[in-house]
Coordinates of C-alpha atoms in Angstrom, one line a residue:
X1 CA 101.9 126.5 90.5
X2 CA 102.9 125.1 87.1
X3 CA 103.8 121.8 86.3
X4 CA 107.0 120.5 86.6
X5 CA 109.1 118.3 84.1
X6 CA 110.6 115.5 84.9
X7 CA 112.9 113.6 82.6
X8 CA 113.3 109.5 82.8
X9 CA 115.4 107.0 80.5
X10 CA 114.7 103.9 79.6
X11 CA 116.0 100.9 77.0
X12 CA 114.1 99.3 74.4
X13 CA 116.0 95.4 74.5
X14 CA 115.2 93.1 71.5
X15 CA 115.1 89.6 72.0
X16 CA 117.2 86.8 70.4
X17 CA 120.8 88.4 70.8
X18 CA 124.1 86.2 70.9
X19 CA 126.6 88.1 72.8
X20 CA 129.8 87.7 71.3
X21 CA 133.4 89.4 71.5
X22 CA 135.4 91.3 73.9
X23 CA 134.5 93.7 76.9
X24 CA 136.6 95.6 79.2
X25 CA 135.8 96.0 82.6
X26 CA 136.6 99.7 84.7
X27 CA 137.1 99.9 88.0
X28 CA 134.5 98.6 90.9
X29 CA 131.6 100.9 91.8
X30 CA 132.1 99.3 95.5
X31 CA 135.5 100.0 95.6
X32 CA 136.3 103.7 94.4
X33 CA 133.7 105.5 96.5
X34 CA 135.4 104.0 99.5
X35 CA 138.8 105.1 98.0
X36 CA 137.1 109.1 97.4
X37 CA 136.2 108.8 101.3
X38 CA 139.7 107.4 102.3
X39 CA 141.3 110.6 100.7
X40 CA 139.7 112.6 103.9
X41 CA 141.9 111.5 105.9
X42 CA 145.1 112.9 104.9
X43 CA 145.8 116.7 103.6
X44 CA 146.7 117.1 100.4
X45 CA 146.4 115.7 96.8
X46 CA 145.2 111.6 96.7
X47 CA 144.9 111.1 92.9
X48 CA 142.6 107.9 91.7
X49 CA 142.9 106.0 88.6
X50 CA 140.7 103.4 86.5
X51 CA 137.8 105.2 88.2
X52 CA 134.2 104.2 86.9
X53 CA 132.1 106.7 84.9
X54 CA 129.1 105.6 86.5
X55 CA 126.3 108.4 88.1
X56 CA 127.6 107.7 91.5
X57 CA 130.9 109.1 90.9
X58 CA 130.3 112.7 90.9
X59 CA 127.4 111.7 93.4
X60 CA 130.3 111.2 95.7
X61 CA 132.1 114.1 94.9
X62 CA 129.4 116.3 95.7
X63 CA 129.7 115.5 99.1
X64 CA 133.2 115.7 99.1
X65 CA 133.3 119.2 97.8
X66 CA 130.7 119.6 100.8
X67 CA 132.8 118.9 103.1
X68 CA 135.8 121.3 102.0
X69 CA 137.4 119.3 99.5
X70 CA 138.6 120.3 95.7
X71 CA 137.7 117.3 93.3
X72 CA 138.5 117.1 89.9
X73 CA 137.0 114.1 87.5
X74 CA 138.4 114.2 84.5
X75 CA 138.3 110.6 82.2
X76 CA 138.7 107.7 84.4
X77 CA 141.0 110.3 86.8
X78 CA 139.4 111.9 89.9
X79 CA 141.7 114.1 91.8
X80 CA 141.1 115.0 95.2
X81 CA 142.4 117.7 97.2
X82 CA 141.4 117.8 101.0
X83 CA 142.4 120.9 102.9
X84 CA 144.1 121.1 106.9
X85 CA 140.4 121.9 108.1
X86 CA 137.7 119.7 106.7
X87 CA 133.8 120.3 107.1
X88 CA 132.3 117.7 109.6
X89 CA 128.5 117.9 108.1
X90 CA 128.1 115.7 105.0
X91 CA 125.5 117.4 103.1
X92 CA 122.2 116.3 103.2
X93 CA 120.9 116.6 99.6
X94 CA 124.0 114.6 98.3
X95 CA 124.3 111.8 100.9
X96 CA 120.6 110.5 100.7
X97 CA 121.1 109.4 97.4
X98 CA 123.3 106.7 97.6
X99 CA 124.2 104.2 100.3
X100 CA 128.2 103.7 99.8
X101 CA 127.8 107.7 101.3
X102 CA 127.9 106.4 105.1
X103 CA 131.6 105.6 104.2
X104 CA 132.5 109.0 105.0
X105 CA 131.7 108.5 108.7
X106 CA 135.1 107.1 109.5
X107 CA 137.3 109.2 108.5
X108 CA 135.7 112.6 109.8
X109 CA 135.6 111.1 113.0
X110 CA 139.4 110.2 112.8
X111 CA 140.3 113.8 111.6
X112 CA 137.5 116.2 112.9
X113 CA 136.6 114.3 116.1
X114 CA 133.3 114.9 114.7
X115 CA 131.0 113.5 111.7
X116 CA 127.4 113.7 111.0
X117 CA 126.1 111.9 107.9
X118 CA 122.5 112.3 106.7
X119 CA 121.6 108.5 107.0
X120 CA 122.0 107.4 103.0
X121 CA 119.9 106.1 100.7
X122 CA 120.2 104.2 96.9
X123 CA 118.8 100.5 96.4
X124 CA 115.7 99.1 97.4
X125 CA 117.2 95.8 98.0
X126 CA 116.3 95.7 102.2
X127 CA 117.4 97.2 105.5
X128 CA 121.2 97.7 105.8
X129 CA 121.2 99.4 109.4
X130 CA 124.3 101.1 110.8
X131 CA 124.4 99.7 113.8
X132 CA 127.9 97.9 113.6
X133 CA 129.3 100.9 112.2
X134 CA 128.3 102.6 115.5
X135 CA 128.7 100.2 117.9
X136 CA 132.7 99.9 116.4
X137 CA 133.3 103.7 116.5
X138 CA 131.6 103.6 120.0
X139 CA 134.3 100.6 121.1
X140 CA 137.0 103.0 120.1
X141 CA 135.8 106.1 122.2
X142 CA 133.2 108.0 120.0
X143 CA 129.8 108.6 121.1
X144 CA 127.6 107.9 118.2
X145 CA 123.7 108.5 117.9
X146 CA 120.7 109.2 115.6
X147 CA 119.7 112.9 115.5
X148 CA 117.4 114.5 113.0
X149 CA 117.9 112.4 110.6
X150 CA 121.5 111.6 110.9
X151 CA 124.3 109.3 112.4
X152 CA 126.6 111.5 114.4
X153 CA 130.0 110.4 115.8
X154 CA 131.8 112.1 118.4
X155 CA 135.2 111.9 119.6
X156 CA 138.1 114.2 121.5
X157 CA 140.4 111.2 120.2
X158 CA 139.8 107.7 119.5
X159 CA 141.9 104.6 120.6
X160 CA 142.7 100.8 119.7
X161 CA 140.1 98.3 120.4
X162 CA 139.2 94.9 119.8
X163 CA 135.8 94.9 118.1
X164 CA 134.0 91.6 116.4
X165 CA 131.4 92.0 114.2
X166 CA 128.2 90.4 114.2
X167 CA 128.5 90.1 110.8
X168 CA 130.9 90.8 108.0
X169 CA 129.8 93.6 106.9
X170 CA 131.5 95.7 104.4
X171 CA 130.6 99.1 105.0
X172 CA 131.3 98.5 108.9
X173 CA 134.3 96.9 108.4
X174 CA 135.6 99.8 105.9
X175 CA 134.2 102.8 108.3
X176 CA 136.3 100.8 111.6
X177 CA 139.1 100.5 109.2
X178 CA 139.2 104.3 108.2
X179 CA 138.7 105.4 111.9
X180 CA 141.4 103.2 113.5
X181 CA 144.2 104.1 111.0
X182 CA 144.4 107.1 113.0
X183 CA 143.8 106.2 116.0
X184 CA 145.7 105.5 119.2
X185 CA 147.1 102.1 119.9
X186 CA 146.3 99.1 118.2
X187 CA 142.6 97.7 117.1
X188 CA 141.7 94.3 116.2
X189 CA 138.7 93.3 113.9
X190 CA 137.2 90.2 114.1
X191 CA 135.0 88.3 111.1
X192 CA 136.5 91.3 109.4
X193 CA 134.4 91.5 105.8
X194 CA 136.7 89.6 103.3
X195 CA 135.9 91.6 99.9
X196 CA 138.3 92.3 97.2
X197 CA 137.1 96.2 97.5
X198 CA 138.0 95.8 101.1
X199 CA 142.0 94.8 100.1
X200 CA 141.8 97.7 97.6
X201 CA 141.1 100.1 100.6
X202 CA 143.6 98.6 102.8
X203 CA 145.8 98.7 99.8
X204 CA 145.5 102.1 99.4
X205 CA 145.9 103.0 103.2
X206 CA 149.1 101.1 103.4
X207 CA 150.3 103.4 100.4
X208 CA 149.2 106.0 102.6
X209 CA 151.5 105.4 105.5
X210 CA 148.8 103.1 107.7
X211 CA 149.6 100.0 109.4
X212 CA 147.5 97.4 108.8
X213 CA 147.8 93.5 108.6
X214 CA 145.5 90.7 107.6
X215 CA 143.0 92.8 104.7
X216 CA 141.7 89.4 103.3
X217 CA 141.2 87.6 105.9
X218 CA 138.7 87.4 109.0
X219 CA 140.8 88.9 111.4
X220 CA 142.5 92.8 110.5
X221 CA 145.1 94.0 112.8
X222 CA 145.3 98.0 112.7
X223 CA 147.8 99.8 114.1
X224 CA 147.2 103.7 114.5
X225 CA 149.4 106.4 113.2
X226 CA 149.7 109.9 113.5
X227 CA 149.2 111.0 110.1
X228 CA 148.7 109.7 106.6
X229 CA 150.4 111.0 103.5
X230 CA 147.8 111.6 100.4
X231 CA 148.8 109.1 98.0
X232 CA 148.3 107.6 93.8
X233 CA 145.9 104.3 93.4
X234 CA 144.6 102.3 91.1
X235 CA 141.4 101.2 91.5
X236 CA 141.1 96.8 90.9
X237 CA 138.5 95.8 88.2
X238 CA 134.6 95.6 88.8
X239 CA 133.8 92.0 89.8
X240 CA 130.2 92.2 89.9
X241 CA 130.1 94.2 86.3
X242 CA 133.0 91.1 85.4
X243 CA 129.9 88.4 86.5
X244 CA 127.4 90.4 84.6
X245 CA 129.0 90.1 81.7
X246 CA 130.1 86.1 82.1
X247 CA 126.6 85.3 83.0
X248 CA 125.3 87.3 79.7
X249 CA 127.2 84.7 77.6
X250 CA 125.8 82.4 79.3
X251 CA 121.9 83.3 78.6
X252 CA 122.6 84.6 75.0
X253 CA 124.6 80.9 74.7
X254 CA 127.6 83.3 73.5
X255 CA 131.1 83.6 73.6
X256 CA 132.6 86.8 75.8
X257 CA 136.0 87.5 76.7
X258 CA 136.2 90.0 79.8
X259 CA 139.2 91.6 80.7
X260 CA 140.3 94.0 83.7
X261 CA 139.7 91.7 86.2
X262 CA 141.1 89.2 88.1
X263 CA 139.5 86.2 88.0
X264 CA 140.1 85.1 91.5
X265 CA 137.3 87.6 92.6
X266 CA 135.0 85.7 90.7
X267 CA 135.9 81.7 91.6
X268 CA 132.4 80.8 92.7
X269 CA 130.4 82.2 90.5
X270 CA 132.8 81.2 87.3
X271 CA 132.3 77.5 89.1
X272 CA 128.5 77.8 89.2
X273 CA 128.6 78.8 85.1
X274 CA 130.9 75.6 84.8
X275 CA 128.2 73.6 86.4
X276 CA 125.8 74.9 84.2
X277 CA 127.8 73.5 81.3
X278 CA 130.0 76.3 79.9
X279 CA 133.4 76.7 79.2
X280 CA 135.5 78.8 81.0
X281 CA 139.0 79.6 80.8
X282 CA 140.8 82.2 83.1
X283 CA 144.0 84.4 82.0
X284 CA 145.9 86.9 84.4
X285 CA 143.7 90.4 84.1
X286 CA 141.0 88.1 82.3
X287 CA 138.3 85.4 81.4
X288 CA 136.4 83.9 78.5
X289 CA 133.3 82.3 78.9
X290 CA 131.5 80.0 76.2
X291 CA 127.9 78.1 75.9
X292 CA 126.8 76.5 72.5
X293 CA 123.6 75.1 73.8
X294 CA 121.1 76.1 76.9
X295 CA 122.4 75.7 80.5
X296 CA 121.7 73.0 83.4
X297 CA 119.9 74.5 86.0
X298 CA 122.2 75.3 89.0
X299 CA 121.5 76.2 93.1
X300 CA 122.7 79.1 94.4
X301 CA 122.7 80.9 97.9
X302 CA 124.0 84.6 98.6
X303 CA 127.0 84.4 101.3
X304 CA 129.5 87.0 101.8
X305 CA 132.9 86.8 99.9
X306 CA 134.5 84.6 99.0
X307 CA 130.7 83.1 98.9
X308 CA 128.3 83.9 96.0
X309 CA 127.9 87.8 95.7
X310 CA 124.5 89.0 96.5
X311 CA 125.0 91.6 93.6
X312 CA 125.2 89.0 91.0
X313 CA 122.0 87.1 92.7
X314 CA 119.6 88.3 89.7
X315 CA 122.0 87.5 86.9
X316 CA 122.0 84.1 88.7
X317 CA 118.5 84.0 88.8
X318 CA 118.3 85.1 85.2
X319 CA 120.2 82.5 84.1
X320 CA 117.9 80.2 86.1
X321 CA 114.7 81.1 84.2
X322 CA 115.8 80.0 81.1
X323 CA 117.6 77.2 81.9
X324 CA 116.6 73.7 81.8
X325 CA 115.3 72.1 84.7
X326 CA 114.9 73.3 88.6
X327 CA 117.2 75.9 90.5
X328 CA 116.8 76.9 93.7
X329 CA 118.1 80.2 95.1
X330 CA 118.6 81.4 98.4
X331 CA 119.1 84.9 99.3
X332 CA 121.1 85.4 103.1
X333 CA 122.2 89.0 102.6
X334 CA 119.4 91.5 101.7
X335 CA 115.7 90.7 102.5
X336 CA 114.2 92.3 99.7
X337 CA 116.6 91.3 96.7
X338 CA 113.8 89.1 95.4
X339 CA 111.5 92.2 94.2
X340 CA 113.6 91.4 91.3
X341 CA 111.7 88.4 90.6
X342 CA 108.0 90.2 90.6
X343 CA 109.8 91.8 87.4
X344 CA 110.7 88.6 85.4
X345 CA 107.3 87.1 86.1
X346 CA 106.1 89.7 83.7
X347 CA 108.4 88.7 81.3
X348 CA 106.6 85.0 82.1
X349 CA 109.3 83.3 84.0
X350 CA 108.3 80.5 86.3
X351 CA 109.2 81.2 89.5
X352 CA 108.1 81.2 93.7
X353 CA 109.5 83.2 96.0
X354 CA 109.0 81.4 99.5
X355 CA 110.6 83.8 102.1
X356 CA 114.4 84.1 101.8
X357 CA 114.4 80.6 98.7
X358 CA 113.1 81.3 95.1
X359 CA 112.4 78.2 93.3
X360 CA 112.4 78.3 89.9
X361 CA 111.6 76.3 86.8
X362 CA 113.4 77.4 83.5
X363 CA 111.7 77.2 80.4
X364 CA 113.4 78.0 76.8
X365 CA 112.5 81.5 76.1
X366 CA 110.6 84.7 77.9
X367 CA 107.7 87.1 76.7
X368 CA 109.0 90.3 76.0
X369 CA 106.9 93.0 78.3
X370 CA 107.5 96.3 80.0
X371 CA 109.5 95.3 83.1
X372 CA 111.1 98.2 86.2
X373 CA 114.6 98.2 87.8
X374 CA 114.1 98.6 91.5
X375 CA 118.1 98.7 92.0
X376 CA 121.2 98.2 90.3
X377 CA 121.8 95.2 89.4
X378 CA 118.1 94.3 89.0
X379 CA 118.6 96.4 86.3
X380 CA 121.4 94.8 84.6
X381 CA 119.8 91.4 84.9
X382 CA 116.5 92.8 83.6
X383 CA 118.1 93.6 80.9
X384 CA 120.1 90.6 80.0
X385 CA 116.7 88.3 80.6
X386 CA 115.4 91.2 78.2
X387 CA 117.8 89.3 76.0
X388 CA 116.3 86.2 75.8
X389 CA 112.9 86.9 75.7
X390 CA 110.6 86.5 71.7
X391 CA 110.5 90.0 70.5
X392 CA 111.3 93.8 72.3
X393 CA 111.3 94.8 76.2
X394 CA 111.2 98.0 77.4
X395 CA 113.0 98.7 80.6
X396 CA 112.5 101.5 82.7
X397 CA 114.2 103.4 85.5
X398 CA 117.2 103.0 84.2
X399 CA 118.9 105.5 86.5
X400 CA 119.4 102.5 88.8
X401 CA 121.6 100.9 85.8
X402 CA 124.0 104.2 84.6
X403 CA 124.9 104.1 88.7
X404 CA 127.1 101.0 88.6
X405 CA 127.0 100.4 84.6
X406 CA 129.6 102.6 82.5
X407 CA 128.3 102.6 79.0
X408 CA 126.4 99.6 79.7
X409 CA 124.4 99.9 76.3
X410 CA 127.1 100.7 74.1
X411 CA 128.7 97.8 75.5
X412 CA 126.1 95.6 75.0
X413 CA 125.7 96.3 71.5
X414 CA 129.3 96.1 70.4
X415 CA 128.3 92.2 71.9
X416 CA 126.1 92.5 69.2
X417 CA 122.4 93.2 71.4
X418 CA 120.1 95.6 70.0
X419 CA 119.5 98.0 73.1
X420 CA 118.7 101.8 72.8
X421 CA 118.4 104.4 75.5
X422 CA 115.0 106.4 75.1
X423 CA 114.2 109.8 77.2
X424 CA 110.6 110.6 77.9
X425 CA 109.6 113.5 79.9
X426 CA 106.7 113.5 82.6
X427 CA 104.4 116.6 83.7
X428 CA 104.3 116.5 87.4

């Protein structure tokens, strides 16, 4: 058997940058692969704009074209059009690659009566079960269970139910959502998630001909419908890339004006950089964010929205390690988010991770190193501590990255970084 080539990218980050000038942000990663599964549940042509190019994209229209579906992704433009008869086996191959997958499970069940969904993979960042998904399709009449690798939902029709969640959890919340739209009567759903992604969706089902009340609050009222119409939406701006950026100024003591976004997604975290000493002004679709001198440390803890994001947690914690004094940080979401900080130790940071808390002491500059992304945004905020550290840091597995990132290097150095992308190739 001969060997076999595998290909991997990664940056090379030099130290020192001041970030400086204007970014635009496309639309949310956790928002449009949601939208692509929504589009199952009505025949005929749902059309998406301001759509990410980022690698889970076409990830997720792999397994829409799996299921029966013609997509077309053309710019930010992805065009889906979903036959009478859709396919109830989400293939396996394209599924296990990302998590936001599952979302599909849902809507099969609300138009086949039937869905099996290879159970998903994507970040190492902790166990994300799918046992509220299945316990909420179950409430509404499916039989749901764990075969051969796969969560399979069964239904001959599905009806209105009050279901509370043990937790707000977005991918439950959206996959009840997308099943009760169609089914009959009305279903309630209690400590609903609260997401801006999740308003988007309901957004978009509204537009679609579904009945729902409440989408941004606790409690969502859904009342079914026969039938959805296929519809046109425009997919909101990408908070957690929008944070990214803000807390880049921050670190590189820059100036950055972000735009496509609403800054009402981001109040908290905006807060927390105010806290930390910079200036921050908010416009309509936008935000600038300033710092002329190293930040105040700052305490942070993980809560679901409208509480600190989780996906920002390592940009909060990269700000932490170089600024002055003591943060703590306390992670309530994913168990393994602080893997992240077994990286920036390498880079030298000063920090203890002591079960779900991280306490950190900042210190005025990092050792540049060769550091690995372990998931998405881990990536991103290896990068940005990359940033601040004495000379060049190589970052690998950058794969993570390009999945919620759209041209994150090119935007980085039109800030005015130094970052280029490398490709190596391994024998196997």
């Amino acid at each position: 058997m001969g060997n076999v080539v595998g290909v991997k990218d990664y940056f090379t980050v030099a130290g020192g940058a001041r970030l400086q000038g204007t970014v635009k942000v496309d639309g949310a990663k956790n928002s449009v692969l949601k939208l692509m599964g929504a589009a199952l549940l009505a025949e005929g042509t749902t059309t998406l704009t301001n759509c990410p190019d980022i690698l889970d994209v076409p990830f997720m229209k792999k397994v829409l074209e799996g299921l029966g579906c013609e997509v077309d992704y053309q710019g930010d433009t992805v065009t889906i059009d979903t036959p009478a008869q859709l396919r109830s086996d989400a293939d396996f191959d394209a599924v296990r690659q990302f998590r936001a997958s599952v979302c599909v499970l849902g809507p099969l069940t609300a138009r086949c009566g039937r869905a099996k969904v290879a159970l998903p993979g994507g970040d190492a960042i902790g166990n994300r079960p799918l046992d509220m998904h299945q316990s909420g399709l179950e409430k509404m009449g499916a039989r749901t269970y764990i075969e051969h690798g796969a969560v399979v939902a069964e239904a001959e029709s599905l009806h209105g139910a009050r279901i509370k969640l043990d937790f707000p959890s977005v991918g439950a919340t959206e996959n009840i959502l997308t099943a009760a739209v169609l089914a009959e009567g009305t279903t309630v759903l209690d400590n609903a998630a609260r997401e801006p992604e999740i308003v988007d969706l309901c957004d978009m089902l509204v537009s679609m001909g579904a009945k729902i009340e409440g989408a941004g609050t606790s409690t969502i009222t859904i009342e079914g419908v026969d039938k959805l119409k296929p519809t046109q939406h425009e997919v909101i701006g990408d908070r957690i890339v929008a944070g990214t950026w803000a807390y880049a100024a921050v670190m590189t003591q820059g100036d950055i004006t972000v735009t496509g976004i609403a800054p009402r997604h981001l109040h908290l975290p905006l807060e927390k950089l105010k806290s930390a000493g910079a200036q921050v002004e908010t416009y309509e679709h936008g935000f600038r964010v300033r710092m002329d001198r190293r930040a105040k440390a700052v305490d942070y803890q993980t809560l679901p929205f409208p509480g600190f994001p989780t996906d920002l947690q390592p940009m909060a914690i990269g700000l932490s390690v170089v600024a002055e004094g003591t943060s703590i940080i306390t992670e309530n979401v994913f168990e393994s988010r602080f893997r992240f900080v077994d990286e920036l130790l390498r880079l030298g940071a000063d920090a203890q991770v002591d079960g779900h808390h991280v306490v950190i002491r900042g210190q005025e500059s990092l050792s540049s190193t060769h550091v690995w992304s372990s998931d998405i945004r881990a990536g991103a905020g290896l990068v940005l501590a990359a940033l601040c550290a004495d000379e060049t840091t190589t970052v690998h597995d950058v794969f993570h990255i390009d999945r919620g990132y759209p041209a994150f290097v090119e935007k980085l150095n039109a800030l005015g970084a130094r970052v280029e992308r490398h490709r190596e190739e391994t024998l196997y």
